[in-house]
Coordinates of C-alpha atoms in Angstrom, one line a residue:
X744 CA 10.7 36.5 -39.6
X745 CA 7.1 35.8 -38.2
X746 CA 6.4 33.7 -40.9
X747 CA 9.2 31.6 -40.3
X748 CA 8.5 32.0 -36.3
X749 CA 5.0 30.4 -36.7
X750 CA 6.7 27.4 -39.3
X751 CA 9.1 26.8 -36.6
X752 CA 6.6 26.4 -33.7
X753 CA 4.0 24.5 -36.3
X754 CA 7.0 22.1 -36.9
X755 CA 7.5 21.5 -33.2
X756 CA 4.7 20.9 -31.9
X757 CA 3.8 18.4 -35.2
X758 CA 7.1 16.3 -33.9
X759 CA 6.4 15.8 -30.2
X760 CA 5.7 12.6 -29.4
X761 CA 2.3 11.9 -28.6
X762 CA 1.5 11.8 -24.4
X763 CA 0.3 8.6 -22.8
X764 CA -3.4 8.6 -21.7
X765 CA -4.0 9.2 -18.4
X766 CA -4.5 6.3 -16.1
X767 CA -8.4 5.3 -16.5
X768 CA -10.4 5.8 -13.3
X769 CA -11.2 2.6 -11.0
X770 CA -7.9 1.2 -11.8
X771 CA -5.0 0.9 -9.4
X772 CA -0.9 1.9 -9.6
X773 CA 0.3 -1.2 -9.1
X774 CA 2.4 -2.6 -12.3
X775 CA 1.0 -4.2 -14.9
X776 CA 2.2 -6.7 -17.6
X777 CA -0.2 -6.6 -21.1
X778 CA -0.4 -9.9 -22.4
X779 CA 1.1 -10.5 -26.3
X780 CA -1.7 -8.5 -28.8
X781 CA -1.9 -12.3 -30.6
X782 CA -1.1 -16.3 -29.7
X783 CA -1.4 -17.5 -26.2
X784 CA 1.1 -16.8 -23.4
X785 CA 2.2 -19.3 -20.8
X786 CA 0.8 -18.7 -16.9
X787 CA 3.7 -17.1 -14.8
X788 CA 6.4 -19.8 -12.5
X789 CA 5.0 -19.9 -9.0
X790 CA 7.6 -17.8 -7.1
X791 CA 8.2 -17.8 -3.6
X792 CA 5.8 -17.9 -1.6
X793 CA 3.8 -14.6 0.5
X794 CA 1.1 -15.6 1.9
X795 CA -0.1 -15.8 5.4
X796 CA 0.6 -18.3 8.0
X797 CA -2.5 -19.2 10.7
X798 CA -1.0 -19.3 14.7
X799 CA -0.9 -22.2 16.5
X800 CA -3.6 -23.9 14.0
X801 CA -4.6 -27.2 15.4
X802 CA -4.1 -30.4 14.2
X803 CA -7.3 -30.3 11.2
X804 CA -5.8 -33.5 8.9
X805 CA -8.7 -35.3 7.7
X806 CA -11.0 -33.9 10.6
X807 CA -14.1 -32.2 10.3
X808 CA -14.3 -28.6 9.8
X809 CA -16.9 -25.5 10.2
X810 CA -16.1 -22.8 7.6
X811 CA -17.6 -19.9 6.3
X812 CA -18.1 -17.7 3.3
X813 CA -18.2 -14.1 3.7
X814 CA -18.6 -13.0 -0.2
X815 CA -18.6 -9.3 -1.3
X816 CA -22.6 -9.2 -1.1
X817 CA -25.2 -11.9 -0.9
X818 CA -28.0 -11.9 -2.7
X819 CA -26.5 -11.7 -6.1
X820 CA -26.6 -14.6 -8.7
X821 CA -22.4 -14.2 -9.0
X822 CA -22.0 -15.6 -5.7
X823 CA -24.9 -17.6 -5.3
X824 CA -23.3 -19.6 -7.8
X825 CA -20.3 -19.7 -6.1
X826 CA -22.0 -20.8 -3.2
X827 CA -23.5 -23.5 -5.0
X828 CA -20.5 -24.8 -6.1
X829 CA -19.1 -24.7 -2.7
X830 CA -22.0 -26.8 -1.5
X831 CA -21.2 -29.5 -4.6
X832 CA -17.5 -29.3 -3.3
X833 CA -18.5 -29.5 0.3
X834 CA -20.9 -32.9 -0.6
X835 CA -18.0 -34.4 -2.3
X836 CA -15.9 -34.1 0.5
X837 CA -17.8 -35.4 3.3
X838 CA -15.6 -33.4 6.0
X839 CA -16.2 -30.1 5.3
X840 CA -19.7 -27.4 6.2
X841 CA -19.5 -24.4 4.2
X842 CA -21.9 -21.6 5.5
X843 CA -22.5 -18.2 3.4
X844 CA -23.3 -15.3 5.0
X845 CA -22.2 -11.3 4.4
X846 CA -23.9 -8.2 4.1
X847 CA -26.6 -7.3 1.4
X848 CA -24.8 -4.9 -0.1
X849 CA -21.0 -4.3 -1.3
X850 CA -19.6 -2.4 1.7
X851 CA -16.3 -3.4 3.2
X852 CA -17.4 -2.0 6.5
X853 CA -20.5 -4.8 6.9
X854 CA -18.0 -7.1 5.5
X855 CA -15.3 -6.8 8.1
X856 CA -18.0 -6.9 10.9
X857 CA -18.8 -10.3 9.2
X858 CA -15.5 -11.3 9.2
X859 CA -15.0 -10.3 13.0
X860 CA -18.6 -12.4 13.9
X861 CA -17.3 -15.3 12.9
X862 CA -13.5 -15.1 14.6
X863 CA -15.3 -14.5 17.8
X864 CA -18.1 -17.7 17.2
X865 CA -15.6 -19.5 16.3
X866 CA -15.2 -21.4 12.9
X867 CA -12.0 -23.3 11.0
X868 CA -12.0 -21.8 7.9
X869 CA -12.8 -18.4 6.5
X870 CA -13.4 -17.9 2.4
X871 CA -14.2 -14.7 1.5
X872 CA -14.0 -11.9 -1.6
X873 CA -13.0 -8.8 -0.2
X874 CA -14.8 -5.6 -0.7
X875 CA -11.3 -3.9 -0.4
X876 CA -7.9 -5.4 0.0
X877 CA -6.5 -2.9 2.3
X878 CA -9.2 -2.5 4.3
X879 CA -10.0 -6.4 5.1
X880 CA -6.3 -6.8 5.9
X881 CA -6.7 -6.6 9.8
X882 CA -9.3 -8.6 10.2
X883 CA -8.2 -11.3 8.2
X884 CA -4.9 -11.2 9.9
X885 CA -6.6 -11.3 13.5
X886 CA -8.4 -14.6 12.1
X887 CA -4.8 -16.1 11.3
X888 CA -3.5 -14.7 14.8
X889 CA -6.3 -17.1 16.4
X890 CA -5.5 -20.3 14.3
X891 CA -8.2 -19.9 12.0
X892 CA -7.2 -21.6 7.9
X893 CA -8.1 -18.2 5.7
X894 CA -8.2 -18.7 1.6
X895 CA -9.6 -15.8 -0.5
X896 CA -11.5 -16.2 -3.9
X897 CA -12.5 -13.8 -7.1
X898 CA -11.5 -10.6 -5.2
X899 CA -8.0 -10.7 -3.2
X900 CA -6.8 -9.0 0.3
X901 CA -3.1 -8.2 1.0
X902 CA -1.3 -11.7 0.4
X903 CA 0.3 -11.6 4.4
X904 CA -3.7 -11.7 5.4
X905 CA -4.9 -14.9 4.1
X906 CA -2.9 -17.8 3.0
X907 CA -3.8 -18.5 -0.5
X908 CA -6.0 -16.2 -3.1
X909 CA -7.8 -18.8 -6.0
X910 CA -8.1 -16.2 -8.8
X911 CA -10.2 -17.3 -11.6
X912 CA -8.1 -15.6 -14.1
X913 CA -5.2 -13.7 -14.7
X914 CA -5.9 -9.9 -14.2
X915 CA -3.9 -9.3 -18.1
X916 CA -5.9 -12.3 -18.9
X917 CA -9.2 -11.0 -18.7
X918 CA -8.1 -7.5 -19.9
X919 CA -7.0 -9.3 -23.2
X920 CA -10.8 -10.8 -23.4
X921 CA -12.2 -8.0 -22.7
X922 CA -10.4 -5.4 -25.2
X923 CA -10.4 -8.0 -28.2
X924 CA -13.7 -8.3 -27.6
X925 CA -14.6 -4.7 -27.5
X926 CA -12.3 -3.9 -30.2
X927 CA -14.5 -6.8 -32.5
X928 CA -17.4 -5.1 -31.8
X929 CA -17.1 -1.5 -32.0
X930 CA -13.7 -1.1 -34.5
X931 CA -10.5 0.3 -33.4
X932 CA -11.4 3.8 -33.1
X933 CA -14.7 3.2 -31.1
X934 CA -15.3 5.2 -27.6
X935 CA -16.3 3.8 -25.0
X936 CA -17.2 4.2 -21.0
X937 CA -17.0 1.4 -17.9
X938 CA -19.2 0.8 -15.5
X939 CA -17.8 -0.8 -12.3
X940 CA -18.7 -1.5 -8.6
X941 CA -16.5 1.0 -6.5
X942 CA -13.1 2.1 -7.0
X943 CA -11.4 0.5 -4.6
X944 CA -12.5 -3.3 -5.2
X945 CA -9.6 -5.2 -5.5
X946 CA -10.2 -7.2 -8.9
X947 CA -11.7 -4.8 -10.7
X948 CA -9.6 -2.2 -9.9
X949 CA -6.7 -4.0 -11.3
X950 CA -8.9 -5.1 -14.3
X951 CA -9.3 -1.6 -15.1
X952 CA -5.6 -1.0 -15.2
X953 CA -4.4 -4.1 -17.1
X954 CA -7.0 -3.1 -19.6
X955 CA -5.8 0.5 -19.9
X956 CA -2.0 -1.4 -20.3
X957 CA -3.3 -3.7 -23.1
X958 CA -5.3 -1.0 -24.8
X959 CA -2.2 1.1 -25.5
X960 CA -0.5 -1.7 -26.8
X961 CA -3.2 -3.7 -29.0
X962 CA -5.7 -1.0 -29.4
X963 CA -4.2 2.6 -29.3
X964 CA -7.0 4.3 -31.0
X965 CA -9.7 2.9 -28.7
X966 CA -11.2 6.1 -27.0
X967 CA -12.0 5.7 -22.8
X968 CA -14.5 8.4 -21.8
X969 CA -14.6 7.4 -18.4
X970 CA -15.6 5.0 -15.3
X971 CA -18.7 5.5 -13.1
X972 CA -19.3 3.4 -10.0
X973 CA -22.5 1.5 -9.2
X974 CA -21.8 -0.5 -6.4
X975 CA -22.9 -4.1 -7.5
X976 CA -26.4 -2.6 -7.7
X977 CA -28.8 -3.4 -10.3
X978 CA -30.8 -0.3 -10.1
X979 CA -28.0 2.1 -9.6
X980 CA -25.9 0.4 -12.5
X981 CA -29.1 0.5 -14.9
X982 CA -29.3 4.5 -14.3
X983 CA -25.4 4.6 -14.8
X984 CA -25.7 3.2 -18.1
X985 CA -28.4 5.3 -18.9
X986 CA -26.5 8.8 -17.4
X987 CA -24.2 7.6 -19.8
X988 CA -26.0 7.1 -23.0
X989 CA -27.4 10.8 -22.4
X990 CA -24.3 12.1 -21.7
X991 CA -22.6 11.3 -24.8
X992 CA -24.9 10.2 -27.4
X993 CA -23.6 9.2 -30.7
X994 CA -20.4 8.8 -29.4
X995 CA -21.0 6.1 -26.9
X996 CA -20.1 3.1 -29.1
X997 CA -19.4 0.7 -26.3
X998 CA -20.0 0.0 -22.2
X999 CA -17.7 -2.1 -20.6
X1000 CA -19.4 -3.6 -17.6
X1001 CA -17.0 -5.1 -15.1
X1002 CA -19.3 -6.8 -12.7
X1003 CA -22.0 -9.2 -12.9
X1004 CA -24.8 -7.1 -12.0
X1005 CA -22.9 -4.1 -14.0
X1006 CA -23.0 -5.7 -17.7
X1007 CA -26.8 -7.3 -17.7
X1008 CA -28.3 -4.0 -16.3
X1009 CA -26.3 -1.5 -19.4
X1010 CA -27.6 -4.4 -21.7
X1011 CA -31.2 -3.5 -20.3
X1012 CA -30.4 0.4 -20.7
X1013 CA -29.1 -0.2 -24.7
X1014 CA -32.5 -2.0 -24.9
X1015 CA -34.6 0.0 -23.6
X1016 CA -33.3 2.9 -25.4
X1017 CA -33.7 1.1 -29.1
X1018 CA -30.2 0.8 -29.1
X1019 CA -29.4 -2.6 -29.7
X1020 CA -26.6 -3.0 -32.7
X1021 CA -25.4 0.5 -31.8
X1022 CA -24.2 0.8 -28.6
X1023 CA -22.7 -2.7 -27.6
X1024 CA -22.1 -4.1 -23.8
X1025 CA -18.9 -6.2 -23.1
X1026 CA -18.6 -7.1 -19.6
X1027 CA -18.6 -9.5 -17.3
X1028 CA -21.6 -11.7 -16.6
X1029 CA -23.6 -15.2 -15.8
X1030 CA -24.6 -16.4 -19.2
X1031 CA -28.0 -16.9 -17.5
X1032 CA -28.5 -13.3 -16.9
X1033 CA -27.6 -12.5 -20.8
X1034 CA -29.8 -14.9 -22.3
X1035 CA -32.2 -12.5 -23.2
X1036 CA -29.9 -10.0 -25.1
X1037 CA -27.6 -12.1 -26.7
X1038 CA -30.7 -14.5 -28.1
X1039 CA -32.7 -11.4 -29.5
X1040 CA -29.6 -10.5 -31.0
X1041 CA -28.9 -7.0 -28.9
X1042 CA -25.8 -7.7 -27.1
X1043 CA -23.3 -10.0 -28.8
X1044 CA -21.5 -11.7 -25.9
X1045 CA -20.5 -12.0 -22.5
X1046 CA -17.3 -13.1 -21.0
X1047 CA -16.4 -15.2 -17.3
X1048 CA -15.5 -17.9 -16.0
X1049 CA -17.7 -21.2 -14.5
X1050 CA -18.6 -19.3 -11.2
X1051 CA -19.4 -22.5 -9.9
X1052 CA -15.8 -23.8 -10.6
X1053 CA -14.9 -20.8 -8.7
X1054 CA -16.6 -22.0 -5.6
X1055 CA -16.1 -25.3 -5.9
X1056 CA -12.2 -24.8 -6.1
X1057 CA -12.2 -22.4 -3.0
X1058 CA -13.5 -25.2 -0.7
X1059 CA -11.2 -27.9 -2.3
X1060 CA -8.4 -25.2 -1.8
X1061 CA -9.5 -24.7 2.4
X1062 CA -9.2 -28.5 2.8
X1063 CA -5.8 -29.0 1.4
X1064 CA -5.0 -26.2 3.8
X1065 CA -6.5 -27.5 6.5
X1066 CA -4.9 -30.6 6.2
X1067 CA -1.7 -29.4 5.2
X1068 CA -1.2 -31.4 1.9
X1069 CA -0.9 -27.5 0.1
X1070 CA 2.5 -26.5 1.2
X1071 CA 4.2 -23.3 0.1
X1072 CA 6.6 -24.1 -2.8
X1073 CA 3.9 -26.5 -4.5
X1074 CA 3.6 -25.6 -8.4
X1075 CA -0.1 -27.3 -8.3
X1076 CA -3.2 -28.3 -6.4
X1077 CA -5.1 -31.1 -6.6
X1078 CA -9.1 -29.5 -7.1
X1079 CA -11.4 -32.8 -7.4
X1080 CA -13.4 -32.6 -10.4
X1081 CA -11.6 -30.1 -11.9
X1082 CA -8.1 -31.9 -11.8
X1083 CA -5.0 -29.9 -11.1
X1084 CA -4.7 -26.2 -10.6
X1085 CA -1.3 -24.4 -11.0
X1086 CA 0.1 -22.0 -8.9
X1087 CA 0.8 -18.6 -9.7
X1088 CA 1.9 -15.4 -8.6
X1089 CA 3.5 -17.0 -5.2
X1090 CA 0.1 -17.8 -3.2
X1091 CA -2.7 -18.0 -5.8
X1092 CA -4.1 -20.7 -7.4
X1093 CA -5.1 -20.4 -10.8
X1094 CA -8.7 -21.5 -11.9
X1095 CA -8.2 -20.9 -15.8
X1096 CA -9.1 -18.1 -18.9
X1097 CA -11.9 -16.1 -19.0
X1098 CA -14.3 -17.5 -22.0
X1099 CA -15.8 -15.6 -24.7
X1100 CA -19.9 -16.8 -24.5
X1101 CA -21.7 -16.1 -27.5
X1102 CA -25.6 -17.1 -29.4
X1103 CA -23.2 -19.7 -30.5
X1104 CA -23.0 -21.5 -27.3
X1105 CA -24.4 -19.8 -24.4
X1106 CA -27.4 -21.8 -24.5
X1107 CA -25.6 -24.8 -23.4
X1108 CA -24.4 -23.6 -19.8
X1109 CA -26.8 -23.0 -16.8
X1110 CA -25.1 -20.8 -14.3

């Protein structure tokens, strides 16, 4: 009777169905939708509108007009590109002064004080790339109160407190990028750990948990160890990396890094450990900053987007607003040099895929 006790309960327990992971840490709960494991899928319709809606705006068709920037951090070569390519749209335009300014460090406190400067100086247009989506809210809903044109770009705020977001990619988008590429790298069964800026920003947050989505489906026996946070800092994401090469050894076969300071400072750490070929880095990054590990063959690739694109289209984005030629129910936008944008997701405008950037071709971009 034992023996056939213990068979019984062996013979459970070997039919339960296997539990889901947990969810990953530094992602959100907010749905997600995993992109197809192979082919291409089409961007999303539109949808009705949600954005925000300034207050007695004034009449700023064709006019000149005094914005600002208020990135996550200055300081940084991600959004001094940005900048730069807000400056090339700006030139372009003729109409338009573009002015960056934020704190020196990723801290949505400094950033809302920012943010609240520049309502009371006065200005006609505020881009910024929130810190935290919640906690911008208010403030950037106190800027639409007093009439002032507010567009995000690369990290969003609550839709209701600005009036379009331009993402420069789908969130399932660049968690397909990122797992295919991991996957290439360290095989199917590989374990791996992510370094990110904080919790609670916005894009990577929901990064983390499109990833986690698309993991389960393409990739199920990919092993997350876990996420530590480093703030956007080189030094602190350097000595992340490094806590977790110590921590687990041989079985660190990959770091995910998911910002641009993140992915170039665990490169450093896999270097300077003698690590190169063993533990690899896939993460988001300028290709300028990887350069020097993906040419000495340490780190095979890096994956973004033209930050300068990014920048360029936020500025085109805040004049069509301005002037009102970007009306709610449009299914494109008209961004200069870059043609047109669609719409997605009911207030965003879409800037394109992430890209891949290997020893292949990384030496022919400069950003």
């Amino acid at each position: 009777m034992k023996k056939l006790l213990t068979a019984l309960i062996g013979a459970s327990l070997l039919s339960t169905p296997a539990f889901a992971q947990s969810a990953w840490t530094g992602g959100d709960d907010q749905p997600t939708n995993p992109l197809a494991c192979t082919g291409e899928s089409p961007a999303p319709e539109p949808g009705e509108y949600n954005g925000g809606t300034p207050t007695n705006a004034p009449d700023r068709n064709g006019k000149d007009l005094k914005v600002v920037d208020i990135p996550k951090l200055v300081g940084v070569g991600y959004f001094a590109s940005t900048a730069s390519g807000m400056q090339e749209a700006a030139k372009e335009l003729g109409n338009i002064t573009v002015n960056t300014d934020g704190p020196t460090r990723a801290n949505i406190d400094e950033q809302i004080t920012f943010v609240d400067n520049y309502i009371t100086s006065g200005v006609d247009g505020i881009l910024f790339a929130a810190n935290d989506p919640v906690a911008i809210a208010p403030v950037l809903k106190k800027a639409l109160d007093a009439g002032i044109n507010v567009v995000g770009y690369d990290a969003d705020a609550e839709a209701d407190a600005r009036q379009w977001f331009v993402n420069q990619a789908l969130p399932n988008g660049v968690a397909k990028s990122m797992m295919d590429q991991l996957a290439s790298e360290i095989g199917e069964e590989g374990s791996f750990a992510i370094v990110t800026s904080t919790f609670t920003t916005p894009n990577q947050a929901r990064w983390i948990s499109e990833m986690q989505a698309y993991t389960e489906k393409c990739h199920p026996n990919l092993k997350f160890l876990e996420t530590v946070e480093a703030q956007e800092d080189n030094i602190l994401s350097f000595n992340q990396a490094q806590t977790l090469i110590n921590k687990y050894g041989d079985d660190l076969k990959g770091i995910l890094g998911m910002t641009s300071v993140a992915t170039p400072a665990a490169a450093e750490a896999v270097q300077q450990n003698g690590l190169c070929g063993k533990v690899s880095v896939v993460g988001l990054a300028l290709p300028n900053a990887m350069k020097p590990y993906i040419n000495s063959d340490c780190i095979q690739s890096t994956i973004l987007w033209n930050t300068v694109d990014l920048g360029y289209a936020a500025v085109e984005v805040m004049r069509q607003v301005a002037d009102g030629t970007l009306k709610p129910g449009d299914k494109t936008v008209k961004a200069g040099r870059l043609g047109e944008l669609p719409i997605v997701n009911q207030s965003q405008v879409l800037l394109g895929q992430p890209k891949v950037f290997t020893k292949a071709d990384i030496n022919d971009f400069d950003f």
